[in-house]
Coordinates of C-alpha atoms in Angstrom, one line a residue:
L8 CA 17.1 -25.2 -16.1
P9 CA 20.1 -25.3 -13.8
E10 CA 19.7 -23.6 -10.4
N11 CA 22.0 -20.7 -11.4
A12 CA 20.2 -20.1 -14.7
F13 CA 19.6 -16.4 -15.4
I14 CA 16.0 -15.3 -16.1
L15 CA 15.3 -11.8 -17.2
G16 CA 12.0 -10.4 -15.8
I17 CA 10.2 -7.4 -17.2
E18 CA 7.4 -5.4 -15.5
T19 CA 5.3 -2.6 -17.0
S20 CA 1.8 -3.3 -15.6
C21 CA 1.2 0.2 -14.2
D22 CA 3.4 3.2 -13.4
D23 CA 6.9 1.8 -12.9
T24 CA 9.2 0.4 -15.6
A25 CA 11.3 -2.4 -14.0
A26 CA 13.5 -5.3 -15.0
A27 CA 15.5 -7.8 -13.0
I28 CA 17.8 -10.8 -13.5
V29 CA 16.8 -13.6 -11.2
T30 CA 18.2 -17.1 -10.9
K31 CA 16.1 -20.2 -10.9
S32 CA 17.0 -20.7 -7.2
G33 CA 15.3 -17.4 -6.4
H34 CA 18.2 -15.0 -6.0
V35 CA 18.0 -11.5 -7.4
V36 CA 21.2 -10.8 -9.3
S37 CA 20.4 -7.3 -10.5
Q38 CA 17.5 -4.9 -10.9
A39 CA 16.6 -1.6 -12.5
I40 CA 13.6 0.7 -12.2
R41 CA 12.2 4.0 -13.4
S42 CA 9.5 5.6 -11.3
Q43 CA 6.7 7.7 -12.8
V44 CA 5.6 9.4 -9.6
S45 CA 6.6 12.9 -10.8
I46 CA 4.7 12.4 -14.0
H47 CA 1.4 11.5 -12.5
E48 CA 1.5 13.6 -9.3
E49 CA -0.2 16.7 -10.7
W50 CA -3.0 14.6 -12.1
G51 CA -4.0 13.0 -8.8
G52 CA -3.5 9.4 -10.0
V53 CA -2.1 7.3 -12.8
V54 CA -2.9 8.5 -16.3
P55 CA -2.7 5.4 -18.6
T56 CA -1.6 7.2 -21.8
L57 CA 1.2 9.1 -19.9
A58 CA 2.2 5.8 -18.3
K59 CA 2.5 4.1 -21.6
E60 CA 4.6 6.8 -23.1
A61 CA 6.9 6.8 -20.1
H62 CA 7.3 3.0 -20.4
Q63 CA 8.1 3.3 -24.1
I64 CA 10.8 5.9 -23.3
A65 CA 12.4 4.0 -20.4
I66 CA 12.1 0.3 -21.3
D67 CA 15.3 -0.1 -23.4
D68 CA 17.5 1.7 -20.9
V69 CA 16.0 -0.1 -17.9
V70 CA 16.6 -3.5 -19.5
K71 CA 20.1 -2.5 -20.6
E72 CA 21.0 -1.2 -17.1
C73 CA 19.7 -4.4 -15.5
L74 CA 21.8 -6.6 -17.9
S75 CA 24.8 -4.5 -17.3
K76 CA 24.6 -4.8 -13.5
A77 CA 24.4 -8.6 -13.9
K78 CA 27.4 -8.5 -16.3
V79 CA 25.3 -10.1 -19.1
T80 CA 27.1 -9.4 -22.4
D81 CA 25.5 -12.2 -24.5
I82 CA 21.8 -12.7 -23.8
G83 CA 21.5 -15.8 -25.9
R84 CA 24.2 -17.6 -24.0
Q85 CA 23.7 -16.1 -20.5
V86 CA 20.0 -15.7 -20.2
S87 CA 17.8 -18.8 -20.3
A88 CA 14.3 -17.2 -20.5
V89 CA 12.5 -13.8 -20.4
A90 CA 9.6 -13.5 -18.0
V91 CA 7.1 -10.7 -18.5
T92 CA 3.9 -9.5 -16.7
V93 CA 0.9 -10.2 -18.9
G94 CA -1.9 -9.1 -16.5
P95 CA -3.8 -7.9 -14.7
G96 CA -2.8 -4.3 -15.2
L97 CA -3.2 -1.4 -17.7
S98 CA -3.4 -3.1 -21.1
M99 CA -1.6 -0.4 -23.0
C100 CA 1.2 -0.5 -20.4
L101 CA 1.5 -4.2 -20.3
R102 CA 1.8 -4.2 -24.1
V103 CA 5.1 -2.3 -23.9
G104 CA 6.7 -4.9 -21.7
V105 CA 5.3 -7.8 -23.7
R106 CA 6.6 -6.4 -27.0
K107 CA 10.1 -5.9 -25.4
A108 CA 10.1 -9.5 -24.2
Q109 CA 9.0 -10.7 -27.7
K110 CA 11.8 -8.8 -29.3
I111 CA 14.4 -10.2 -27.0
S112 CA 13.0 -13.7 -27.4
G113 CA 13.0 -13.5 -31.2
E114 CA 16.5 -12.0 -31.5
H115 CA 18.2 -14.4 -29.0
G116 CA 16.1 -17.5 -29.4
I117 CA 15.1 -17.8 -25.7
P118 CA 11.6 -18.7 -24.5
I119 CA 9.0 -16.3 -23.0
V120 CA 7.4 -17.0 -19.6
P121 CA 4.1 -15.2 -19.1
V122 CA 3.6 -14.0 -15.5
H123 CA 0.3 -13.3 -13.7
H124 CA 0.7 -10.1 -11.8
M125 CA -1.0 -11.3 -8.6
E126 CA 0.7 -14.7 -8.7
A127 CA 4.0 -12.8 -8.8
H128 CA 3.0 -10.8 -5.7
C129 CA 2.1 -14.1 -4.0
L130 CA 5.4 -15.8 -4.7
V131 CA 7.8 -12.9 -4.4
A132 CA 8.1 -13.8 -0.7
R133 CA 10.1 -16.9 -1.8
V134 CA 12.8 -14.7 -3.3
K135 CA 16.0 -15.3 -1.3
E136 CA 17.1 -12.5 1.0
E137 CA 20.8 -13.1 0.9
E138 CA 22.9 -11.5 -1.8
W139 CA 23.5 -13.6 -4.9
N140 CA 27.0 -14.9 -5.5
S141 CA 28.6 -17.8 -7.4
E142 CA 28.2 -20.1 -4.3
S143 CA 24.5 -19.3 -3.9
V144 CA 23.5 -22.6 -5.6
E145 CA 24.7 -24.5 -2.6
I146 CA 22.1 -22.8 -0.4
A147 CA 19.4 -22.7 -3.0
N148 CA 17.0 -24.9 -1.0
K149 CA 17.9 -23.4 2.4
N150 CA 16.7 -20.2 4.1
E151 CA 13.4 -20.0 2.2
V152 CA 11.5 -17.0 3.4
A153 CA 8.1 -18.5 2.8
K154 CA 7.7 -22.3 2.6
F155 CA 4.6 -24.0 1.3
P156 CA 1.9 -24.2 2.4
F157 CA 1.1 -20.6 3.4
V158 CA -1.8 -18.1 3.4
A159 CA -1.4 -15.0 1.2
L160 CA -3.1 -11.7 1.6
L161 CA -2.8 -9.7 -1.6
V162 CA -3.6 -6.0 -1.2
S163 CA -3.2 -3.4 -3.9
G164 CA -5.0 -0.7 -5.8
G165 CA -7.1 -3.0 -7.8
H166 CA -7.1 -6.3 -5.9
N167 CA -7.9 -7.7 -2.4
V168 CA -7.6 -11.5 -2.3
L169 CA -7.0 -14.1 0.4
L170 CA -5.4 -17.3 -0.9
K171 CA -4.3 -20.7 0.4
V172 CA -1.0 -21.4 -1.4
E173 CA 0.1 -25.0 -1.5
G174 CA 2.6 -24.8 -4.3
V175 CA 3.4 -22.9 -7.6
G176 CA 0.1 -23.0 -9.4
K177 CA -1.8 -24.5 -6.5
Y178 CA -4.0 -21.8 -5.1
T179 CA -7.4 -21.8 -3.4
I180 CA -9.3 -18.4 -3.2
L181 CA -10.6 -18.0 0.3
G182 CA -12.0 -14.5 -0.1
Q183 CA -11.9 -11.5 -2.4
T184 CA -13.4 -8.0 -2.6
L185 CA -17.1 -7.6 -3.3
D186 CA -16.6 -4.1 -4.6
D187 CA -13.5 -1.9 -4.1
A188 CA -9.9 -2.9 -3.2
I189 CA -8.2 -1.4 -0.2
G190 CA -5.7 0.5 -2.3
E191 CA -8.5 2.2 -4.2
A192 CA -10.2 3.1 -0.9
Y193 CA -6.9 4.6 0.4
D194 CA -6.5 6.7 -2.8
K195 CA -10.1 7.9 -2.7
T196 CA -10.0 8.9 1.0
A197 CA -6.7 10.7 0.4
R198 CA -8.3 12.7 -2.5
L199 CA -11.3 13.6 -0.4
L200 CA -9.0 14.8 2.4
G201 CA -7.1 16.9 -0.2
L202 CA -3.8 15.0 0.2
P203 CA -1.2 14.6 -2.5
V204 CA -1.9 11.3 -4.4
G205 CA 0.9 11.2 -7.0
G206 CA 2.1 7.6 -7.0
G207 CA -0.9 6.6 -4.8
G208 CA -2.6 8.3 -1.8
G209 CA -1.8 5.5 0.6
P210 CA 1.6 6.9 1.9
A211 CA 0.2 10.4 2.4
L212 CA -2.9 9.1 4.3
E213 CA -0.8 6.7 6.4
K214 CA 1.5 9.6 7.3
L215 CA -1.4 11.8 8.4
A216 CA -3.0 9.0 10.4
K217 CA 0.4 8.4 12.2
E218 CA 0.6 12.1 12.9
Y219 CA -2.8 12.0 14.7
E220 CA -1.7 8.9 16.7
E221 CA 1.6 10.5 17.8
T222 CA 0.7 14.2 18.3
V223 CA -2.9 13.9 19.5
L224 CA -3.8 10.5 20.9
E225 CA -0.5 9.5 22.5
P226 CA -0.1 12.8 24.6
R227 CA -3.7 12.4 25.8
R228 CA -3.0 8.7 26.8
E229 CA 0.2 9.8 28.6
Q230 CA -1.9 12.3 30.6
A231 CA -4.5 9.7 31.3
R232 CA -1.8 7.3 32.6
N233 CA -0.5 10.0 35.0
E234 CA -4.0 10.8 36.2
T235 CA -5.2 7.3 36.6
E236 CA -4.1 5.2 39.6
Q237 CA -3.0 1.7 38.7
E238 CA -4.3 -0.6 41.5
D239 CA -2.0 -3.4 42.6
H240 CA -4.1 -6.2 41.2
I241 CA -4.2 -4.7 37.7
T242 CA -1.4 -5.9 35.4
D243 CA 0.4 -3.4 33.1
E244 CA -1.3 -5.0 30.1
V245 CA -4.8 -4.6 31.5
F246 CA -4.0 -1.0 32.7
E247 CA -2.9 -0.1 29.2
K248 CA -6.2 -1.5 27.7
I249 CA -8.1 0.7 30.2
I250 CA -6.1 3.8 29.0
Q251 CA -6.7 2.9 25.3
K252 CA -10.4 2.6 26.0
K253 CA -10.4 5.9 27.8
V254 CA -8.6 7.8 25.0
K255 CA -10.1 7.2 21.6
N256 CA -10.5 9.0 18.3
P257 CA -13.9 10.7 18.5
I258 CA -14.4 9.9 14.9
R259 CA -15.0 6.2 14.3
F260 CA -16.1 4.2 11.3
T261 CA -17.9 0.8 11.4
V262 CA -15.7 -2.1 10.4
P263 CA -17.2 -3.6 7.2
L264 CA -18.9 -7.0 7.0
R265 CA -18.5 -8.0 10.6
K266 CA -21.8 -9.9 10.6
R267 CA -20.8 -11.9 7.5
K268 CA -18.8 -15.0 8.5
T269 CA -16.8 -15.1 5.2
C270 CA -13.3 -14.0 4.1
D271 CA -14.6 -11.5 1.6
F272 CA -13.8 -7.8 1.7
S273 CA -15.8 -4.6 1.1
F274 CA -14.6 -1.0 1.2
A275 CA -17.4 0.9 -0.7
G276 CA -19.4 1.6 2.4
L277 CA -16.3 2.8 4.3
K278 CA -15.5 5.3 1.5
T279 CA -19.1 6.6 1.7
N280 CA -18.7 7.0 5.5
V281 CA -15.5 9.0 5.0
R282 CA -17.3 11.4 2.6
L283 CA -20.1 11.9 5.0
A284 CA -17.7 12.5 7.9
I285 CA -15.9 15.2 5.9
E286 CA -19.2 16.9 5.1
K287 CA -20.2 16.7 8.8
H288 CA -17.0 17.7 10.6
L289 CA -15.5 20.0 8.0
G290 CA -18.6 21.5 6.7
T291 CA -17.7 20.8 3.1
I292 CA -20.3 19.4 0.7
I293 CA -18.6 17.3 -1.9
D294 CA -20.2 17.0 -5.4
E295 CA -18.5 14.0 -7.0
S296 CA -19.8 15.1 -10.4
K297 CA -17.7 18.3 -10.3
P298 CA -13.9 17.5 -10.5
E299 CA -13.0 20.7 -8.7
Q300 CA -14.9 19.6 -5.7
K301 CA -13.4 16.1 -5.4
S302 CA -11.0 17.3 -2.7
L303 CA -11.1 20.1 -0.1
P304 CA -9.8 23.5 -1.0
S305 CA -6.0 23.4 -0.5
E306 CA -6.0 26.7 1.3
D307 CA -7.9 25.1 4.2
W308 CA -5.0 22.7 4.8
N309 CA -3.0 25.2 6.8
G310 CA -5.7 25.7 9.5
V311 CA -4.7 23.8 12.7
E312 CA -8.3 22.8 13.4
N313 CA -8.9 21.5 9.9
R314 CA -5.6 19.6 9.9
E315 CA -6.3 17.8 13.2
T316 CA -9.8 16.9 12.0
R317 CA -8.5 15.6 8.7
A318 CA -5.9 13.6 10.6
A319 CA -8.6 12.2 12.8
I320 CA -10.6 11.1 9.7
A321 CA -7.5 9.6 8.2
H322 CA -6.8 7.7 11.4
A323 CA -10.4 6.5 11.7
F324 CA -10.4 5.2 8.1
Q325 CA -7.1 3.4 8.5
T326 CA -8.2 1.8 11.8
A327 CA -11.4 0.5 10.3
A328 CA -9.7 -0.7 7.1
V329 CA -6.9 -2.5 8.8
T330 CA -9.2 -4.1 11.4
H331 CA -11.3 -5.4 8.4
L332 CA -8.2 -7.0 7.0
E333 CA -7.3 -8.5 10.4
D334 CA -10.8 -10.0 10.8
R335 CA -10.7 -11.7 7.4
V336 CA -7.1 -13.0 7.8
E337 CA -7.9 -14.5 11.2
R338 CA -10.9 -16.3 9.7
A339 CA -8.9 -17.5 6.7
L340 CA -6.2 -19.0 9.0
E341 CA -9.0 -20.8 10.9
W342 CA -10.5 -22.2 7.7
V343 CA -7.1 -23.5 6.4
K344 CA -6.3 -25.1 9.7
S345 CA -9.8 -26.7 9.8
D346 CA -9.0 -28.4 6.5
G347 CA -6.0 -30.1 8.1
V348 CA -3.4 -27.7 6.6
T349 CA -0.9 -26.0 8.8
P350 CA 0.3 -22.8 7.2
T351 CA 4.0 -22.0 7.7
C352 CA 3.4 -18.3 7.6
L353 CA 1.2 -15.4 6.4
V354 CA 2.4 -13.6 3.3
V355 CA 1.2 -10.0 2.9
A356 CA 2.0 -8.7 -0.6
G357 CA 1.0 -6.0 -3.1
G358 CA 1.4 -2.2 -3.1
V359 CA -0.5 -1.7 0.2
A360 CA 1.7 -4.1 2.0
A361 CA 4.2 -1.2 2.2
N362 CA 1.8 0.4 4.7
Q363 CA 3.3 -0.1 8.2
K364 CA -0.1 -0.2 9.9
V365 CA -1.1 -3.1 7.6

């Protein structure tokens, strides 16, 4: 294919219907998306049957909008291939996108390119940042965001993988989750804390953890800075470490797998610790077998004491979870370098990559 060839991409793996026109050189020409957050919010998570129905309703309009933005009027002449997510994901949702791709392929005589969901997360960092234009071909091989080889950390609701990426299709798995993925752990913790989880509990939990950092810990650190004399021989960096050590979140969770010298992940134990902390500090006994007890009563949310305690638990969870990621990434980089490979960068991709702490 020529560098400026148009490829139509279709994505329906979970709860968003999306399409894009991308050139072979890696420039995004146009994109369209329909979110399902409002549909799933009241259910506390993605409901597969509702997601499938929403995809079926939106898919034609999303593709049409995407093609219109790219000024594609003749798919057979202007589009060279149609790429579609084939997994992993919710099978009934994936089927909607695949059938749409098959229909376009059959009607216009263009090939289908099956796309692995996690491979797409891994390689999306190579998409060009500059806006596409007719002269983009001349800079197709310049300004690459992520040059091979690199290390990729894929973090999402269902996956937690560390990879050595040496080229398209050239991947070595360095580590993966032994039980739950970090996104699932975020969602579970958010539910236990009674937070809104429509579209995923991660953003709500991150917001609450940040609230605790900014409104509780930082004022206490500032007070400690004012009350602690900084001796002449102590640098500002060392002084700040002393303050950080003095002022800590009283609720702390053990970082998983620190004694295992691997790059694998585990979040099941951390989820259990969160549940036990809620029972201990908030006096709420959670019976997982009873749906109505899977989160704290919403009326408790307005209490200042409860809010600060919940925020402390959210902060402690996020600190342990992100530290766990850091530990594994540091080891992965060491492993890759010991093999004589110098990674150009670290790519962090997947839904949880939107978390600013991560």
